[in-house]
Structure formats: C-alpha cells, structure tokens
mmCIF file of C-alpha atoms and ligand atoms in Angstrom:
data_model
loop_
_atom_site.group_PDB
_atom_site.id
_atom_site.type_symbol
_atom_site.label_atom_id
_atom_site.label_comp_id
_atom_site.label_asym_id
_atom_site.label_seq_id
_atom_site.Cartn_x
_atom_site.Cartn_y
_atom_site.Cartn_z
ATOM 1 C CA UNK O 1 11.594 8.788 20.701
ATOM 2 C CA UNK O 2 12.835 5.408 21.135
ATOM 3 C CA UNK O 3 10.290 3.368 18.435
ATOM 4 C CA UNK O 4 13.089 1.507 17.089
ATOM 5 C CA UNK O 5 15.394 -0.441 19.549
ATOM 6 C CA UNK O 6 17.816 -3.185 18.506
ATOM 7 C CA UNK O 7 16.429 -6.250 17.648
ATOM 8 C CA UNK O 8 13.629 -4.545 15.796
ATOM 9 C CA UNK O 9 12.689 -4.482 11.992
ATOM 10 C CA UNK O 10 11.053 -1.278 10.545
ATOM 11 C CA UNK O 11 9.523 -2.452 6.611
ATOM 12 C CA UNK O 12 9.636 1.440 5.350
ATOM 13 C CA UNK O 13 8.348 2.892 1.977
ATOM 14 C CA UNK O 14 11.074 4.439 -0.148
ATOM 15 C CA UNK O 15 8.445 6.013 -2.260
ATOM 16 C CA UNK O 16 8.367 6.272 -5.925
ATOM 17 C CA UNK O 17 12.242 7.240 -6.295
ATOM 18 C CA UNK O 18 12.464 10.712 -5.750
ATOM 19 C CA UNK O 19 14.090 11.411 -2.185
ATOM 20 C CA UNK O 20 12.126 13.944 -1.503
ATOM 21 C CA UNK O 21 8.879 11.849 -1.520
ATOM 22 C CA UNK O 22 10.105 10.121 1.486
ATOM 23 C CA UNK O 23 8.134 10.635 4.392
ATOM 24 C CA UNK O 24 10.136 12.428 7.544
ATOM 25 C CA UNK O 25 9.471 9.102 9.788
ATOM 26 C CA UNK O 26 11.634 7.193 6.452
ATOM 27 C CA UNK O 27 14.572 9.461 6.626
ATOM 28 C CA UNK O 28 14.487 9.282 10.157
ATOM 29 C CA UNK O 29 14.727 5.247 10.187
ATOM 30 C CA UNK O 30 16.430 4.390 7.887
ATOM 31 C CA UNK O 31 19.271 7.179 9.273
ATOM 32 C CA UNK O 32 19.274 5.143 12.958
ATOM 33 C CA UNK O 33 19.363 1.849 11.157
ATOM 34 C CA UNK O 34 22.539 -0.796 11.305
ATOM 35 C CA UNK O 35 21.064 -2.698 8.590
ATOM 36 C CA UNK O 36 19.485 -2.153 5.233
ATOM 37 C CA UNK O 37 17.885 -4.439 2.858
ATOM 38 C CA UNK O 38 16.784 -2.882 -0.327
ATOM 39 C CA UNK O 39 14.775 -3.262 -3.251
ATOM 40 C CA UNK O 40 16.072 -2.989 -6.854
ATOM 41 C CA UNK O 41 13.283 -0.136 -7.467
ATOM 42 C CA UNK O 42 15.246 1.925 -4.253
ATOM 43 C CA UNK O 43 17.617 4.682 -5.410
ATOM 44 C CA UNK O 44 21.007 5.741 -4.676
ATOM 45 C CA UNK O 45 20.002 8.847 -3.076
ATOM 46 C CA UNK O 46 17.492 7.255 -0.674
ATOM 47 C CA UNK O 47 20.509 4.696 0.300
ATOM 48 C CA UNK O 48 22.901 7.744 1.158
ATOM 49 C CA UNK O 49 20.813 8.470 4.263
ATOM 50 C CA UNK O 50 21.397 5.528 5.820
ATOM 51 C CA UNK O 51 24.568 6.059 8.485
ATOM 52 C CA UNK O 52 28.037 6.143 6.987
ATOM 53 C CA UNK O 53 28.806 2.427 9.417
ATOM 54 C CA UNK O 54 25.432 0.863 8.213
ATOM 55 C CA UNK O 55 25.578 -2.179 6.063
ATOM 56 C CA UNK O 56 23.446 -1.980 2.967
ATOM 57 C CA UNK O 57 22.147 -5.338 1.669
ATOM 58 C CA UNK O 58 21.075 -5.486 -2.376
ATOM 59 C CA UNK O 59 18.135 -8.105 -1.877
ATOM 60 C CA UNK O 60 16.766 -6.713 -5.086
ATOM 61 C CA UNK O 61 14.626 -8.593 -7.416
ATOM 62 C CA UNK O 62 13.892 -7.104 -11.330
ATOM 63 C CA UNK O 63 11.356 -9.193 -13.553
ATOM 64 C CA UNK O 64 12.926 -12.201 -14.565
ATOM 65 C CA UNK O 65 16.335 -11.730 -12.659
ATOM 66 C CA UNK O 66 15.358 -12.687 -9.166
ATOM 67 C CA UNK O 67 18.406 -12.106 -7.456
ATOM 68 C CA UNK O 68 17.103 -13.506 -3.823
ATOM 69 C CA UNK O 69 14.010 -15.235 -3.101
ATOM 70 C CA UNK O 70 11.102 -14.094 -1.123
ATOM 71 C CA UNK O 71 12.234 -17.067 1.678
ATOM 72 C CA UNK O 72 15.676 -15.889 1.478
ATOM 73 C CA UNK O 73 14.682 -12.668 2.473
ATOM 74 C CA UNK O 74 12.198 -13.065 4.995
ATOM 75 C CA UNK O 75 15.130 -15.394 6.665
ATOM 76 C CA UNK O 76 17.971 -12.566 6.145
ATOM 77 C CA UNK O 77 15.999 -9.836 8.505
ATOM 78 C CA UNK O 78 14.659 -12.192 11.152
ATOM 79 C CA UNK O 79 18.182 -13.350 11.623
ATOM 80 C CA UNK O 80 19.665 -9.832 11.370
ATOM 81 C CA UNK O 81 16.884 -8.852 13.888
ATOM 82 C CA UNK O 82 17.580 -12.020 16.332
ATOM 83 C CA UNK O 83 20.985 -11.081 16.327
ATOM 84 C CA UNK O 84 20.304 -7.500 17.814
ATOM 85 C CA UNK O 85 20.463 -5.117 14.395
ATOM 86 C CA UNK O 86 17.934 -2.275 13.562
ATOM 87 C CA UNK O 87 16.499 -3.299 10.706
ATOM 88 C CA UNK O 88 15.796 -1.701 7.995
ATOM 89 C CA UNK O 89 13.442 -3.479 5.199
ATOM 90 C CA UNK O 90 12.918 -0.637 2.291
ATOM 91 C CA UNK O 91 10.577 -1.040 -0.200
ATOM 92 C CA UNK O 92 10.033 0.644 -3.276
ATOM 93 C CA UNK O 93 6.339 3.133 -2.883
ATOM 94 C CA UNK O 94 4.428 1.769 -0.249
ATOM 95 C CA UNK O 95 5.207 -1.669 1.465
ATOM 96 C CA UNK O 96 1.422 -2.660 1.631
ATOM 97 C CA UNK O 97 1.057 -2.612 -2.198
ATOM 98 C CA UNK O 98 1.965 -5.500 -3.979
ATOM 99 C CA UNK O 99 5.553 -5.334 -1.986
ATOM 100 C CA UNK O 100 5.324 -8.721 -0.293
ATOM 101 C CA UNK O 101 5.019 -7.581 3.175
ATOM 102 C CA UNK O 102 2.499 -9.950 4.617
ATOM 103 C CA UNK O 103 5.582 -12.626 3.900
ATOM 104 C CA UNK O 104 7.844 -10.746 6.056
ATOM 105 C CA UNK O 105 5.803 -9.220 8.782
ATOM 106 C CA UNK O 106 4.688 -13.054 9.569
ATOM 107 C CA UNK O 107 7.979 -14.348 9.549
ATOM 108 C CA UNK O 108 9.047 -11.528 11.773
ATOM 109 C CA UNK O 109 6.350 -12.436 14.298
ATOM 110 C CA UNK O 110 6.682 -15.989 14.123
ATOM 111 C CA UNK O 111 10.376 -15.556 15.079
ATOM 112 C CA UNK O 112 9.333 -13.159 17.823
ATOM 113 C CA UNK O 113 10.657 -10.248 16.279
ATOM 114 C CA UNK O 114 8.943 -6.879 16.560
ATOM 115 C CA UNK O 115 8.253 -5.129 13.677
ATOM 116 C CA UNK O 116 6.299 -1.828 12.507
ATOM 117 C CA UNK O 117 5.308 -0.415 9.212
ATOM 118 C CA UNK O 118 5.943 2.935 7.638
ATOM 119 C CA UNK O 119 4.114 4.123 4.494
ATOM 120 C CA UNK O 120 5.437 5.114 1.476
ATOM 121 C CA UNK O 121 4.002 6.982 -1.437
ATOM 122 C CA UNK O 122 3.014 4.324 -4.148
ATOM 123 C CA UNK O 123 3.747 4.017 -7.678
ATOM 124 C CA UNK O 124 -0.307 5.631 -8.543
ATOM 125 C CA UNK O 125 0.048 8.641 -6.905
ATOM 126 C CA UNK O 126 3.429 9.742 -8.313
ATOM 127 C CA UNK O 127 2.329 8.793 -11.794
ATOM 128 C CA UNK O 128 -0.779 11.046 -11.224
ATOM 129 C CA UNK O 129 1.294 13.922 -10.054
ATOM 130 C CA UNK O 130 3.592 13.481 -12.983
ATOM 131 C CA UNK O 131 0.330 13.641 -15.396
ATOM 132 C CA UNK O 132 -1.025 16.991 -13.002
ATOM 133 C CA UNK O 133 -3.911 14.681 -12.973
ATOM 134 C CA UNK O 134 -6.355 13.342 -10.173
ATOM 135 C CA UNK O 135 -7.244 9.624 -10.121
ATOM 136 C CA UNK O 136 -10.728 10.219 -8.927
ATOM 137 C CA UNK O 137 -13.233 12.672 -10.576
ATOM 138 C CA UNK O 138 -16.384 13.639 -9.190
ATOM 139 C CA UNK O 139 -19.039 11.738 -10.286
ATOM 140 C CA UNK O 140 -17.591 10.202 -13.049
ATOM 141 C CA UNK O 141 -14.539 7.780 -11.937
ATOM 142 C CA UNK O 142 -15.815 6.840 -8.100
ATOM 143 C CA UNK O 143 -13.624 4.451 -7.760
ATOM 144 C CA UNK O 144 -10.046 3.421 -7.714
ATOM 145 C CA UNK O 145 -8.529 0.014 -8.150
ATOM 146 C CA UNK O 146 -4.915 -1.175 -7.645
ATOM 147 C CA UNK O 147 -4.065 -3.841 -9.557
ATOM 148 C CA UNK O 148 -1.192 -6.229 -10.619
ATOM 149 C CA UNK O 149 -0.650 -7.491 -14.161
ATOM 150 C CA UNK O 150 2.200 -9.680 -12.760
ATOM 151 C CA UNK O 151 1.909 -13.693 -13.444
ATOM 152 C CA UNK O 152 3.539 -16.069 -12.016
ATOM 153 C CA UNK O 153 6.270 -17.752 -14.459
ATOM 154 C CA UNK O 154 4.627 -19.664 -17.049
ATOM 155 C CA UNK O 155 1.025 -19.058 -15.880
ATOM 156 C CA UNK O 156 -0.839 -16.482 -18.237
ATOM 157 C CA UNK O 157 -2.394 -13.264 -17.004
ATOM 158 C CA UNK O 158 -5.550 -14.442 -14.878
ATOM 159 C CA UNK O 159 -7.858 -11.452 -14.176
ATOM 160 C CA UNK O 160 -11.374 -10.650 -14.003
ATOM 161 C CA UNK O 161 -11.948 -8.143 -17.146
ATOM 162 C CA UNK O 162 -15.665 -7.958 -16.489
ATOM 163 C CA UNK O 163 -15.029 -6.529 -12.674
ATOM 164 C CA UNK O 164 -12.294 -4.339 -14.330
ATOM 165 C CA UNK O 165 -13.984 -2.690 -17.155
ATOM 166 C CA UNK O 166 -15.947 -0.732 -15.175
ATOM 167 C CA UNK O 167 -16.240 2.841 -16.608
ATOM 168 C CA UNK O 168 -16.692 4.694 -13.353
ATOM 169 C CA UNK O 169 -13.221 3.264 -11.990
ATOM 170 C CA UNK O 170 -9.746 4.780 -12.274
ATOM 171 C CA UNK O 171 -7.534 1.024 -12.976
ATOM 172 C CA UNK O 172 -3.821 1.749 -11.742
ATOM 173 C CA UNK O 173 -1.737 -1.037 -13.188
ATOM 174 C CA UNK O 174 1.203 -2.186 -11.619
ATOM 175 C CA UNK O 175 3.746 -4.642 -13.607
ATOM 176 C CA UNK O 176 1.468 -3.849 -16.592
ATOM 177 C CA UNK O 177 3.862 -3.138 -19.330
ATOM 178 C CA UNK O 178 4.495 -6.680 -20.673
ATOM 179 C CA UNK O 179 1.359 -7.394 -20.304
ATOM 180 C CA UNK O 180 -0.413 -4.193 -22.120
ATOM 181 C CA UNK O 181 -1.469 -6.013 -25.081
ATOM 182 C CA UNK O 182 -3.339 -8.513 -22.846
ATOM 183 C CA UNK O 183 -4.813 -5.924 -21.128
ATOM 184 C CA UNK O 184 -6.388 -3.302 -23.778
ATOM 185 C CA UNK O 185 -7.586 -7.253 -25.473
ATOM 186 C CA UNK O 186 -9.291 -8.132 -21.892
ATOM 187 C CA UNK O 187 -10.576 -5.597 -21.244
ATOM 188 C CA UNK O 188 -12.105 -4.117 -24.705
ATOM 189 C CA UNK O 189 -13.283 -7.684 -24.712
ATOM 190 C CA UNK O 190 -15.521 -6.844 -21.884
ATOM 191 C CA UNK O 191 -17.180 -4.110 -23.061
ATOM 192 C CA UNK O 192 -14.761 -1.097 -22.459
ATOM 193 C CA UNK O 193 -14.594 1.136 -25.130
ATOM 194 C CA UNK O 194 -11.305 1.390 -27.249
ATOM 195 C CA UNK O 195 -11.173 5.319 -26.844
ATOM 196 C CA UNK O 196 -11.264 5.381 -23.061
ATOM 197 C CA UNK O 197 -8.195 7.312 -22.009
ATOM 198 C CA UNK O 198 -5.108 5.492 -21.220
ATOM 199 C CA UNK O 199 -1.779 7.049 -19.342
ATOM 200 C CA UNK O 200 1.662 5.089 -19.002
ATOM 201 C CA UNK O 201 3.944 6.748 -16.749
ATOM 202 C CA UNK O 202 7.720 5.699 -16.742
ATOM 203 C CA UNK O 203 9.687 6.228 -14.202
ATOM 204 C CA UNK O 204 7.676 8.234 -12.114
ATOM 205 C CA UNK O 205 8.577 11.294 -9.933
ATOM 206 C CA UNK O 206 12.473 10.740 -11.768
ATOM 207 C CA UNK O 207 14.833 12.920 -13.871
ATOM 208 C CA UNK O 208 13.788 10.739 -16.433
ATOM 209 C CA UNK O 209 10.024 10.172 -16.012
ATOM 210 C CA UNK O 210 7.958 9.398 -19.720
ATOM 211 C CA UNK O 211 4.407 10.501 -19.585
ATOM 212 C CA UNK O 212 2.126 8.812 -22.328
ATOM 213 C CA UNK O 213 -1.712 9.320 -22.877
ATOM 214 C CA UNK O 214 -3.247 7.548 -25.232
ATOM 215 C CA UNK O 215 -6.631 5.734 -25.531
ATOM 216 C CA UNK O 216 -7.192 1.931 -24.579
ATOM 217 C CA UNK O 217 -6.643 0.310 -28.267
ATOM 218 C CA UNK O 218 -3.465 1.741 -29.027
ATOM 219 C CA UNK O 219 -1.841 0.862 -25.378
ATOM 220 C CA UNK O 220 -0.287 -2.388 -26.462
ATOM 221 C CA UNK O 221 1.611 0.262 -29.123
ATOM 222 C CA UNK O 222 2.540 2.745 -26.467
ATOM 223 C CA UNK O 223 3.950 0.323 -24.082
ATOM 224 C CA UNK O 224 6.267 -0.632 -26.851
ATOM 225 C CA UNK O 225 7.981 2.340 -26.849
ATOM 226 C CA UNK O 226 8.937 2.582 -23.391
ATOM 227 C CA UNK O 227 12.183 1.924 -21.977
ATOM 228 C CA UNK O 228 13.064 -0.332 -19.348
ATOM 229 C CA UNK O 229 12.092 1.444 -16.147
ATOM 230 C CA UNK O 230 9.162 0.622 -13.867
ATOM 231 C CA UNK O 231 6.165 1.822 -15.719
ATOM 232 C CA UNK O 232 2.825 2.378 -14.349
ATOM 233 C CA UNK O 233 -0.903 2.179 -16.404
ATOM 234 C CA UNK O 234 -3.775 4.058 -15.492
ATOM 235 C CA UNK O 235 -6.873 4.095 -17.031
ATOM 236 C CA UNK O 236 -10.428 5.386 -16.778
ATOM 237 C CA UNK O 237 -11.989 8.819 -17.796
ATOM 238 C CA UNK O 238 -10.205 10.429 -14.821
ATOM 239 C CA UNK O 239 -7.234 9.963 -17.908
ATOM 240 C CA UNK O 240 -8.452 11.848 -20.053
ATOM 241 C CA UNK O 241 -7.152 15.366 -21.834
ATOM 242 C CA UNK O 242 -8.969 18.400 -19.668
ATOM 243 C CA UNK O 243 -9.994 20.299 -22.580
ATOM 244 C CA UNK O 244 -11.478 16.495 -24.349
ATOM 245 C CA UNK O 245 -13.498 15.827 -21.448
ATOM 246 C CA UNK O 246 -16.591 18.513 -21.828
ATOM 247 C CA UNK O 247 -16.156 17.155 -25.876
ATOM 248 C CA UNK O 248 -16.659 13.568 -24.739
ATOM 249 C CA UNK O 249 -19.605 13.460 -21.992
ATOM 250 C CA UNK O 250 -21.356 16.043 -24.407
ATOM 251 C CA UNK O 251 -20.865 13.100 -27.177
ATOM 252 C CA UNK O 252 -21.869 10.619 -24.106
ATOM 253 C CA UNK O 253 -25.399 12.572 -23.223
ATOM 254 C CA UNK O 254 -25.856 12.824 -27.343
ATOM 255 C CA UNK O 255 -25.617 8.573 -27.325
ATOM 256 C CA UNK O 256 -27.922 8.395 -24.809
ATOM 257 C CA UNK O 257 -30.771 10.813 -26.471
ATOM 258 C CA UNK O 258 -30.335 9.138 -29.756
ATOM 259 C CA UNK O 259 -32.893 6.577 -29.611
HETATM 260 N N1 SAH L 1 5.125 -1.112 -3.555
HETATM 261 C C1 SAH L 1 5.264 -0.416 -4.826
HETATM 262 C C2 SAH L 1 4.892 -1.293 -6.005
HETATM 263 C C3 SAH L 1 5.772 -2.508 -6.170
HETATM 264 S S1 SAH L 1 5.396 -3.414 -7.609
HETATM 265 C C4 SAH L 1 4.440 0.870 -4.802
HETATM 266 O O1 SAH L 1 3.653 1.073 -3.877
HETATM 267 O O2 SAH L 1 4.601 1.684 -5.702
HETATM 268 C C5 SAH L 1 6.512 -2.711 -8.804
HETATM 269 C C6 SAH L 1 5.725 -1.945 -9.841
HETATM 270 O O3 SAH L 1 5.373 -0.669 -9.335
HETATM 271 C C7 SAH L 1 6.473 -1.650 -11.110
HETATM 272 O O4 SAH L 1 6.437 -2.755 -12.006
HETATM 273 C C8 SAH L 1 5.674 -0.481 -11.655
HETATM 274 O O5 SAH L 1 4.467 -0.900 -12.240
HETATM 275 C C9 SAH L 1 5.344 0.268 -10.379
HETATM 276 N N2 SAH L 1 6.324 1.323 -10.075
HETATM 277 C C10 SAH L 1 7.168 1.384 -9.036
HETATM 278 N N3 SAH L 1 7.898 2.519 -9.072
HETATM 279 C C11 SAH L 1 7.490 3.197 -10.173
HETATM 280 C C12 SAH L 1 7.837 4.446 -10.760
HETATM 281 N N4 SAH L 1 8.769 5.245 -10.223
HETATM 282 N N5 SAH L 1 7.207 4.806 -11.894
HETATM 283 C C13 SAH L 1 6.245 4.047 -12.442
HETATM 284 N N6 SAH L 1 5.878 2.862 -11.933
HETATM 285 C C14 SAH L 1 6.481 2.438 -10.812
#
C-alpha cells in the first residue's frame, strides 16, 4: 500500500502512552517515516518504532515551558515535506482533540503538501479503562463532553458552567488539574451538586497511572495531591462507585416524592 509517498505528512495519534494502544496503521507509519516530530506527552517506546536512520525531532511543548511554537512547527513539517521527507507529525491521544491540528493540516495545504490523519486513542478513554468504568450510562449520563480547562497566559479560565453542569453529561477535562479549584467553584456555582462523583486519572494507561474518585467539592483537594504527569478529570454520575449508585438514585427518587 503506497498511502504515504515522499513529500507527504501523516499527523498520527500516539495514544495515551502505552505502545500497545497504538493503532496498527500508527506503527505502520511512523516505521516507513524519515522524519518524526513529537510531542512531549509521546513516549520512548512509541519513538523506538520509528526506523533505526529516521531523524526524531523533540518539538515538545509542557505547560509553561513551550519549547517551540505552534508557527515554528507548522513551518518545520511543511519544509521537511517540500523537501521530499515522510513525515511524521505524532501527537499525544488523538490529533483531533485539543492537539492543534487544524494549525498544521492548513499550513500543510496551503503549502501544497498532502497530508492525512490517523486516530489515536484520547486521553478519556484510557482514563475510563484505567477506572473499569464507562463514560456513558444508560439513561442517566447521555451525553459526553470534551473539554479544555487550558487558558491562554494571563487570561483566567473562561467557560460556560451553566452548559457544563448538566447532570446527564459525562465532563472529560483535559488540562484540568491547575485549574480544579476553578472548576468544582464554577461549576457547584451553577447548580451541580457537591457530591456528584469526580475521577482524576494520572497518567493514564502507564506503569505509573493514579486513579482518584472523589466527589465534586473535594476535587480542588485531590488534584493537589497529584504528581506532575498529564492528568485527566471526569465527572458526572457515570463516576460514580458501582455499588453507591442503586444507594444514590434510590436517595434521588426519595427527593423527588418528598413534597
Ligand atoms: N490529543 C490528546 C490531548 C492533548 S491535551 C488526547 O487526545 O488525549 C493534553 C492533555 O491531555 C493533558 O493535559 C491531560 O489532561 C490529557 N492527557 C494526555 N495524556 C494523558 C494521560 N496519559 N493520562 C491522563 N491525561 C492525559
């Protein structure tokens, strides 16, 4: 199959940092490409596929150390591409989730360049698997929302609690841990209730993944004992303890009898 001739950039999901949540199609590319630019979030292991005469290029970017800009980058592949590579542009989970791709698919095609996608298993669904937990539940979380907690330097968090504290959504929170404390306050301010379950997964599908669950006023307390690895939030009844959950609709349909 020849879907990735010289000249052309592949943006490819690492995944959540275990190798073997790479898809197939991954392995595959990034083993045919000549060039590799990866995220800080991408692991050693996932690197080691790449062919022994590739070049690997750290274009990685950690909160607060931005190591290359988003410009920098977009300008690094279309001139690796121009120049006849196979390009490889790994992300960390999936590229289409808050993983800047827009920014370097357009500059790709503005240059001329071709360039495909391939997804990768995001950040929500590892944490989930971690917990043995689903992010939907019948009837009772509908709906799931991806969301960022990530400001821009100096701005302050700028999101729309009343839309979020919806109890019949699952809220998966990406770059949420500095921000937890702003989080349980927004959205306890809207109405949610303090005791709705709350999960912070560290370093998902890792040697060293840390699974919390807690309840929604005593995140801001649990994020402050994680370390400093990519951590994940996820909150909604879908969260919550299997055994808790007959305890807590019976206490639900109770609240709603009481006049
Ligand atoms: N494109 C990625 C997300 C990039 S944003 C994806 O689809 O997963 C980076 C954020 O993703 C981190 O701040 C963290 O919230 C989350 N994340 C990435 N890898 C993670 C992991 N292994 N465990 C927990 N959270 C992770």
């Amino acid at each position: 199959m020849n879907d990735f001739p010289a000249g052309m950039v592949w943006l490819v999901g690492a995944g959540p940092g275990d190798p073997e949540l790479l898809t197939r199609k991954a392995e595959r590319l990034i083993g045919r490409a000549s060039v590799v630019f990866f995220d800080a979030l991408v692991g050693r292991e996932v690197l080691d596929l790449a062919s022994p005469g590739a070049r690997l290029v750290d274009v990685g970017k950690r909160s607060g150390r931005h190591s290359k800009d988003q410009r920098t980058i977009d300008a690094l592949i279309v001139e690796a591409a121009l120049s006849g590579e196979r390009v490889v542009r790994l992300k960390g989970g999936d590229p289409s989730i808050f993983g800047r791709a827009t920014e370097e698919l357009e500059a790709c095609r503005s240059a001329g360049v071709v360039v495909a996608v391939c997804p990768g298993v995001t950040a929500a669904s590892a944490a989930a698997a971690g917990l043995s937990r689903s992010l939907t539940l019948r009837g009772l979380a509908r709906k799931l929302v991806f969301v960022t907690a990530h400001a821009r330097a100096g701005d302050t968090l700028d999101l729309d609690w009343a839309a979020l504290a919806d109890p019949g959504a699952t809220l998966a929170i990406y770059m949420g841990k500095s921000a937890a404390g702003a989080i349980a306050r927004g959205l306890q301010g809207t109405g949610m209730a303090g005791e709705t379950p709350v999960a912070l997964v560290e370093n998902a599908s890792l040697p060293d993944e840390r699974r919390i669950v807690t309840r929604l006023d005593l995140l801001e307390l649990a994020a402050r004992t994680l370390g400093d690895g990519p951590a994940l939030l996820l909150i909604g009844e879908a969260m919550r303890t299997p055994g808790r959950r007959a305890v807590a609709a019976a206490a639900q349909a109770m609240e709603r009898e009481t006049p």
